[in-house]
Short mmCIF file of C-alpha atoms in Angstrom, two decimals:
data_model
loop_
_atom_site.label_atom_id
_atom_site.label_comp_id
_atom_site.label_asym_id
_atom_site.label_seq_id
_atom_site.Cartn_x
_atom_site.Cartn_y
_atom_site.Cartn_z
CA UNK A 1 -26.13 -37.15 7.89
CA UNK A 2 -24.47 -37.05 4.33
CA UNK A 3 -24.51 -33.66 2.96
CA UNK A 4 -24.19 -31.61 6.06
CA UNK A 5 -22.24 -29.31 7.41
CA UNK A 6 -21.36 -28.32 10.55
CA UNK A 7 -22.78 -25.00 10.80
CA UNK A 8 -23.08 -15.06 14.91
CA UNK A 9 -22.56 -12.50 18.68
CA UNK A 10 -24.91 -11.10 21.13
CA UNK A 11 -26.51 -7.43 22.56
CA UNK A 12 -27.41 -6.45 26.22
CA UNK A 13 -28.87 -9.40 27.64
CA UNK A 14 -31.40 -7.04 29.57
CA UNK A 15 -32.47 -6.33 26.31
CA UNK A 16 -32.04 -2.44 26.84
CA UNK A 17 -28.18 -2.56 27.54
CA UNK A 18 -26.54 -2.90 24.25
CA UNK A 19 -28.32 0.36 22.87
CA UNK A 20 -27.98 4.42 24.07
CA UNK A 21 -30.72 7.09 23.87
CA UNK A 22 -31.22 7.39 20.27
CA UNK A 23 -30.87 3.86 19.60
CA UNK A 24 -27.44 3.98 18.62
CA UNK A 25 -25.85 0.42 20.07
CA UNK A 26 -22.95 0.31 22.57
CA UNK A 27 -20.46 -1.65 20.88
CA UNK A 28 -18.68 -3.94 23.17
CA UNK A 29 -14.80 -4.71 22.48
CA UNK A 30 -15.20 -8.48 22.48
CA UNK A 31 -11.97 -10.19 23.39
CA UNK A 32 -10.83 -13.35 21.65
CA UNK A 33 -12.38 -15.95 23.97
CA UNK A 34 -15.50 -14.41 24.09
CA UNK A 35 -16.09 -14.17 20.51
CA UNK A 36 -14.99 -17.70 19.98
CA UNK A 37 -18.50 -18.40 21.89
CA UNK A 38 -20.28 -15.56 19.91
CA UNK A 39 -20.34 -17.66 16.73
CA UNK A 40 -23.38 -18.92 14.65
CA UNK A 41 -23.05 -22.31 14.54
CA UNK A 42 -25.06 -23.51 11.16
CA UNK A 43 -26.14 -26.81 9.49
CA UNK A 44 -26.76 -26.72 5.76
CA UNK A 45 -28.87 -30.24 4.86
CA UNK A 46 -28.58 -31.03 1.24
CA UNK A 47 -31.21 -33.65 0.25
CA UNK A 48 -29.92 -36.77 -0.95
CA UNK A 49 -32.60 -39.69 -1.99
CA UNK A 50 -30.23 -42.39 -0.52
CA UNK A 51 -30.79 -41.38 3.05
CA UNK A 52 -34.35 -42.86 3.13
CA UNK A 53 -34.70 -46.16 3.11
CA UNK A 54 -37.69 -48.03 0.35
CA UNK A 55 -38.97 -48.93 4.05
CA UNK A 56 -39.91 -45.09 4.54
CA UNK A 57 -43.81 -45.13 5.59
CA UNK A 58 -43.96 -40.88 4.02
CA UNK A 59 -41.68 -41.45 1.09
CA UNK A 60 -40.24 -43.95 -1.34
CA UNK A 61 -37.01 -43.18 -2.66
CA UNK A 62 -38.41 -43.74 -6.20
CA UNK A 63 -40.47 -40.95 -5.88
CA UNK A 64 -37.95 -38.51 -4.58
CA UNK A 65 -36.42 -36.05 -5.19
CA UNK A 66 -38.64 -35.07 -7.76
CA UNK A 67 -41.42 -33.76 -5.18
CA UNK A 68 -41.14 -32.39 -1.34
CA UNK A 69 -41.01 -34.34 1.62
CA UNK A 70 -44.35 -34.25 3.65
CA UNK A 71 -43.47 -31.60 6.74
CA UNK A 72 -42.89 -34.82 9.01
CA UNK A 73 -40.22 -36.06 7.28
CA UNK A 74 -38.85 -32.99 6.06
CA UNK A 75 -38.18 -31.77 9.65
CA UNK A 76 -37.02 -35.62 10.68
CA UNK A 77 -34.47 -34.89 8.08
CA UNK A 78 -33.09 -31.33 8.73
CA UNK A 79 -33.33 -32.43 12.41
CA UNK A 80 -31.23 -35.94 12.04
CA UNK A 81 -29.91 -37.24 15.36
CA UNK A 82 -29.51 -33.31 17.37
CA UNK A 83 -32.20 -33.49 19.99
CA UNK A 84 -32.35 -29.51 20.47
CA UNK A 85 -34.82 -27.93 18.92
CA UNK A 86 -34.87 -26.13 15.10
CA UNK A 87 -34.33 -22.45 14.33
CA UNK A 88 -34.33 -22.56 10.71
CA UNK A 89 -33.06 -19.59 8.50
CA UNK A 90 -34.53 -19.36 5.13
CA UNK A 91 -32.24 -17.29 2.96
CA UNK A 92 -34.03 -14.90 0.56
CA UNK A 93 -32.78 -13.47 -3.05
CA UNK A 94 -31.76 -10.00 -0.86
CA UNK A 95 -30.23 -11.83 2.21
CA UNK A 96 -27.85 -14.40 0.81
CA UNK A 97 -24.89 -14.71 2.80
CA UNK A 98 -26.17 -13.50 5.85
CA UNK A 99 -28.12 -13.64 8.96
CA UNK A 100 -30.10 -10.19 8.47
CA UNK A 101 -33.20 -12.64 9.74
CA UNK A 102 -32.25 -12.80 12.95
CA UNK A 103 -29.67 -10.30 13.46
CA UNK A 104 -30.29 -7.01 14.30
CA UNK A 105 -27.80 -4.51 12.09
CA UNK A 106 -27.92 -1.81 14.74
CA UNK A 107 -28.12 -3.63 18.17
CA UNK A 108 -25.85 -6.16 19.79
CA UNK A 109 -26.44 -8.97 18.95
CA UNK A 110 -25.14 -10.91 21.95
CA UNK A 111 -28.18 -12.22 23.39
CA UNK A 112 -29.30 -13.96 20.21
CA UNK A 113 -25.96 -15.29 19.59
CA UNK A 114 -25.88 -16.78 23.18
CA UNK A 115 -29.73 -18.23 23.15
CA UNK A 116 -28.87 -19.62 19.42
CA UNK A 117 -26.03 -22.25 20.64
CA UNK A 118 -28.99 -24.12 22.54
CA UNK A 119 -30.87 -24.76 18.96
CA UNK A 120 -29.72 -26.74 16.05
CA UNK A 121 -29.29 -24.17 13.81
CA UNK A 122 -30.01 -24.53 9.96
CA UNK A 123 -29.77 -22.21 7.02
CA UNK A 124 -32.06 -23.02 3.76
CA UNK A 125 -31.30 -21.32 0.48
CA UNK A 126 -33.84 -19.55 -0.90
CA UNK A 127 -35.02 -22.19 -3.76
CA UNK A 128 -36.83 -24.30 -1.19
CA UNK A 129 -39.51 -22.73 -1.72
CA UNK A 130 -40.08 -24.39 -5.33
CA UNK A 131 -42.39 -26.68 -5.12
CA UNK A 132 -40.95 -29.73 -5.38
CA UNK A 133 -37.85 -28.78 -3.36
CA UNK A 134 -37.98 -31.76 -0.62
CA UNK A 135 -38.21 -28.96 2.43
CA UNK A 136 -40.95 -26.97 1.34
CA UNK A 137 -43.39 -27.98 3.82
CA UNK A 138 -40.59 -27.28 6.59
CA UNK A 139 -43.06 -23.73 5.57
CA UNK A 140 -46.48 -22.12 4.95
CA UNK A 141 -47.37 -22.56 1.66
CA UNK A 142 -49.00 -19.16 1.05
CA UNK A 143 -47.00 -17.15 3.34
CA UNK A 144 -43.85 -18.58 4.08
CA UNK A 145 -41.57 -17.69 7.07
CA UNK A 146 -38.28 -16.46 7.39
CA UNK A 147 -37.52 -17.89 10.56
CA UNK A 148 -39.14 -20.64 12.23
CA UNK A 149 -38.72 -21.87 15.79
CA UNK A 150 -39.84 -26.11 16.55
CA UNK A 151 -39.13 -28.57 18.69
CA UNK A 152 -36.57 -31.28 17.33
CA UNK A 153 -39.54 -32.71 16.03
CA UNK A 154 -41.31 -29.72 14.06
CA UNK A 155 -44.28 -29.56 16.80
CA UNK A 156 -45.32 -25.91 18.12
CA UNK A 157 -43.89 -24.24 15.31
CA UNK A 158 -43.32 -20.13 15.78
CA UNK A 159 -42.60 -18.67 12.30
CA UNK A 160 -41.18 -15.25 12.16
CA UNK A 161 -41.02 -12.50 9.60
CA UNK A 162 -37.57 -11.68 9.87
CA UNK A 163 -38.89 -8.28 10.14
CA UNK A 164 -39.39 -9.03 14.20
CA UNK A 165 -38.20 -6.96 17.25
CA UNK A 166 -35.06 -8.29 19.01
CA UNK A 167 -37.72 -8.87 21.97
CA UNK A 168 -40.64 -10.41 19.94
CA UNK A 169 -37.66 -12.96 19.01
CA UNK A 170 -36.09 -13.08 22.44
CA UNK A 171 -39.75 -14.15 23.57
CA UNK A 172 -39.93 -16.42 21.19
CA UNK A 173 -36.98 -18.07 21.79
CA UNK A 174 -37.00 -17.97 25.28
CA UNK A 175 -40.53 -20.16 25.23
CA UNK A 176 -39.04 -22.98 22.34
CA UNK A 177 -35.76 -23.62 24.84
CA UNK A 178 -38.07 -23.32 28.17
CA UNK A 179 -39.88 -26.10 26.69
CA UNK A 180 -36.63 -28.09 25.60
CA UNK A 181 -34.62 -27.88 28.42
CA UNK A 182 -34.91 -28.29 32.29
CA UNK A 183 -33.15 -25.62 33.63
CA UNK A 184 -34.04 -21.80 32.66
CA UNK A 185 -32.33 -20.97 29.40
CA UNK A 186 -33.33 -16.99 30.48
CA UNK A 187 -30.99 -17.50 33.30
CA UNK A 188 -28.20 -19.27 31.94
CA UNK A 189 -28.13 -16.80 29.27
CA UNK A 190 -27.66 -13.91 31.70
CA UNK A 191 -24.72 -15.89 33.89
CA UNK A 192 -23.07 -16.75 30.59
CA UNK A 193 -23.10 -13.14 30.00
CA UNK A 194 -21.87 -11.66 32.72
CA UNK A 195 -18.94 -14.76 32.26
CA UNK A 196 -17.97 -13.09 29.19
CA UNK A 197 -17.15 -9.89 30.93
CA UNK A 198 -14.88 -11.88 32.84
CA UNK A 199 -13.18 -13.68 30.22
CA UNK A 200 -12.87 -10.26 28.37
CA UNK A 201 -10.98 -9.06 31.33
CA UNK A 202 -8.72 -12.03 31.64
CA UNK A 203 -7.67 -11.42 28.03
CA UNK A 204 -6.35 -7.92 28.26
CA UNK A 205 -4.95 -8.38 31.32
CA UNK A 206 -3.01 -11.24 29.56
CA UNK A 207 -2.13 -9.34 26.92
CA UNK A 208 -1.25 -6.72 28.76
CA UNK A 209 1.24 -8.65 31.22
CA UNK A 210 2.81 -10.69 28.40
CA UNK A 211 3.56 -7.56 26.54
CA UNK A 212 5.72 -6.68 29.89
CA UNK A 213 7.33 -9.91 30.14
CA UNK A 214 8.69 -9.32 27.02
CA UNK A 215 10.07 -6.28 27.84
CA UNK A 216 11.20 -7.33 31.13
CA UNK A 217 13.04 -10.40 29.90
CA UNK A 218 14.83 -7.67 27.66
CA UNK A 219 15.86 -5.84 29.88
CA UNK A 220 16.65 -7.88 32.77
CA UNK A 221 17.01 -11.47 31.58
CA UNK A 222 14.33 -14.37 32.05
CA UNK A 223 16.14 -15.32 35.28
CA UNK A 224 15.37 -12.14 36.96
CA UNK A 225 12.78 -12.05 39.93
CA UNK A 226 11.15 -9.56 38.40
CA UNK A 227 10.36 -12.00 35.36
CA UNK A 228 9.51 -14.27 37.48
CA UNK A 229 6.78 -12.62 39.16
CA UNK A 230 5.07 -11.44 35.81
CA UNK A 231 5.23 -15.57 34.88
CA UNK A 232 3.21 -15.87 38.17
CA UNK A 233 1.06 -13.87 37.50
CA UNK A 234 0.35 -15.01 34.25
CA UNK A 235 -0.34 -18.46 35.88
CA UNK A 236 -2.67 -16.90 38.25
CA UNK A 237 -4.48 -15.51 35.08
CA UNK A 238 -4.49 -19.02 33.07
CA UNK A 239 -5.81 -20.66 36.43
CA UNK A 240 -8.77 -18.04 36.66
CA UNK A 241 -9.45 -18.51 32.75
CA UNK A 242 -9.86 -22.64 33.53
CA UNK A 243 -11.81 -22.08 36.70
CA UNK A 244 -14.08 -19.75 34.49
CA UNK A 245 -14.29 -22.02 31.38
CA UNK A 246 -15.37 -24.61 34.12
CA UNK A 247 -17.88 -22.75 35.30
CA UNK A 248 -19.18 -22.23 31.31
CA UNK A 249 -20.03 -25.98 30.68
CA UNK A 250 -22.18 -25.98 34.02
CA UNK A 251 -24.10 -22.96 32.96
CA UNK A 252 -24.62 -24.09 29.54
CA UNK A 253 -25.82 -27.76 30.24
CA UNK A 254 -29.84 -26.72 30.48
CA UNK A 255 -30.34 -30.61 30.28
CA UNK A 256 -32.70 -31.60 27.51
CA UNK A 257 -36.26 -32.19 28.18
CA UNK A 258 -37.09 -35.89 27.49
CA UNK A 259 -40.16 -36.77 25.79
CA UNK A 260 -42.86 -38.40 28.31
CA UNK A 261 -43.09 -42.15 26.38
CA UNK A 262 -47.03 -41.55 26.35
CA UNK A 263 -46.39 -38.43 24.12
CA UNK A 264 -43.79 -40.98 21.73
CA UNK A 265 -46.07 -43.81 21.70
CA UNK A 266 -49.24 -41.12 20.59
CA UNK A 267 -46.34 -39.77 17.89
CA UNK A 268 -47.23 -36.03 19.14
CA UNK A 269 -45.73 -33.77 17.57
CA UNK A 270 -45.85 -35.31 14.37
CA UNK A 271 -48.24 -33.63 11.29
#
């Protein structure tokens, strides 16, 4: 949509790694292709009148923007054409700029970050909560949410504090995607997880042989067979990084849960 943008990493996926005795968190040295998938991935929708047709059965362009879309057509609208379903981040006057609302400060965070890349993501600024601000009925008018969870579509909304456990949200989460997707988000999670670890190790031993290529190849020249063994190796590496990334898309693909056409043609989901 116009006005968009194409829109952070995750803690023990057991939910008790990730933290010692105390509560202090084990901080995991993330190598580069992990973190490259341990990324909040946000939308920012910025209104514009033009996007809604004078055919629009909730709203006429003449009367907007001046007053908020009803909560159908406000979620239609942060939702476009992405079929997952909505975790939407309402920013607050002490947590601009970040993600404090869903993640923790002094767990990993790696769990979120991984359950997060099967939602459509979207961050509000704070002044949607005036009144006439066309998403204000994306929340509660009396006590509005920090985080809410829907389907694509708004239905089943789970608000959240942003004051929530890691687990309440887990929970949470895990019952939105379990209800979007075929296969067991829960489970993908955890085998995209323990890929990580992999990839981590990949990339350090990577590192670690190009760093004696290069001193090889100084030393001995590039045509030595010593050189050429460390290049084999390195292949062997690159070939077990593919195979691995291959593996990824499989484990990520949860299949989305289409809509039974009863459940369309009754327009459930829709308030």
């Amino acid at each position: 949509l116009p006005g968009r943008a194409p829109g952070a990493a995750l803690g023990g996926i057991g939910g008790a790694a990730g933290s010692q005795a105390g509560g202090m968190p084990i901080r995991i040295d993330r190598q580069r292709t992990s973190k490259k998938r341990l990324i909040m991935h946000w939308d920012f929708p910025v209104f514009r009148k033009a996007d809604l047709s004078e055919g629009d059965a909730s709203e006429t362009v003449a009367a907007l923007p001046d007053r908020a879309l009803d909560r159908g057509a406000a979620f239609a609208y942060v939702a476009g054409d992405d079929p997952r379903p909505l975790l939407v981040l309402r920013e607050c006057e002490y947590c601009v700029g970040s993600e404090v609302a869903l993640l923790s400060r002094t767990q990993e965070n790696d769990r979120t970050l991984l359950m997060a890349q099967w939602f459509h993501c979207v961050k509000l600024p704070n002044d949607v909560l005036r009144d006439d601000h066309p998403f204000r009925k994306l929340f509660d008018e009396k006590n509005p949410a920090h985080l809410v969870l829907a389907n694509a579509d708004g239905s089943d909304p789970l608000p959240l504090s942003g004051a929530q456990s890691q687990k309440d949200l887990w929970q949470r989460m895990g019952a939105v995607l379990a209800g979007a997707y075929t296969k067991d988000p829960e489970r993908a999670a955890k085998a995209q997880y323990r890929l990580l670890a992999q990839l981590d190790h990949l990339d350090m031993r990577e590192d670690e042989l190009k760093s004696q290529l290069d001193l090889r190849i100084e030393k001995d020249g590039p045509a030595s067979p010593k050189v050429r063994k460390l290049r084999n190796e390195l292949e062997k590496i690159r070939t077990e990084r593919a195979k691995a990334l291959a593996d990824e898309e499989k484990i990520v693909d949860l299949g989305v849960l289409e809509k039974a056409p009863e459940d369309e043609a009754a327009g459930i989901g829709s308030k």
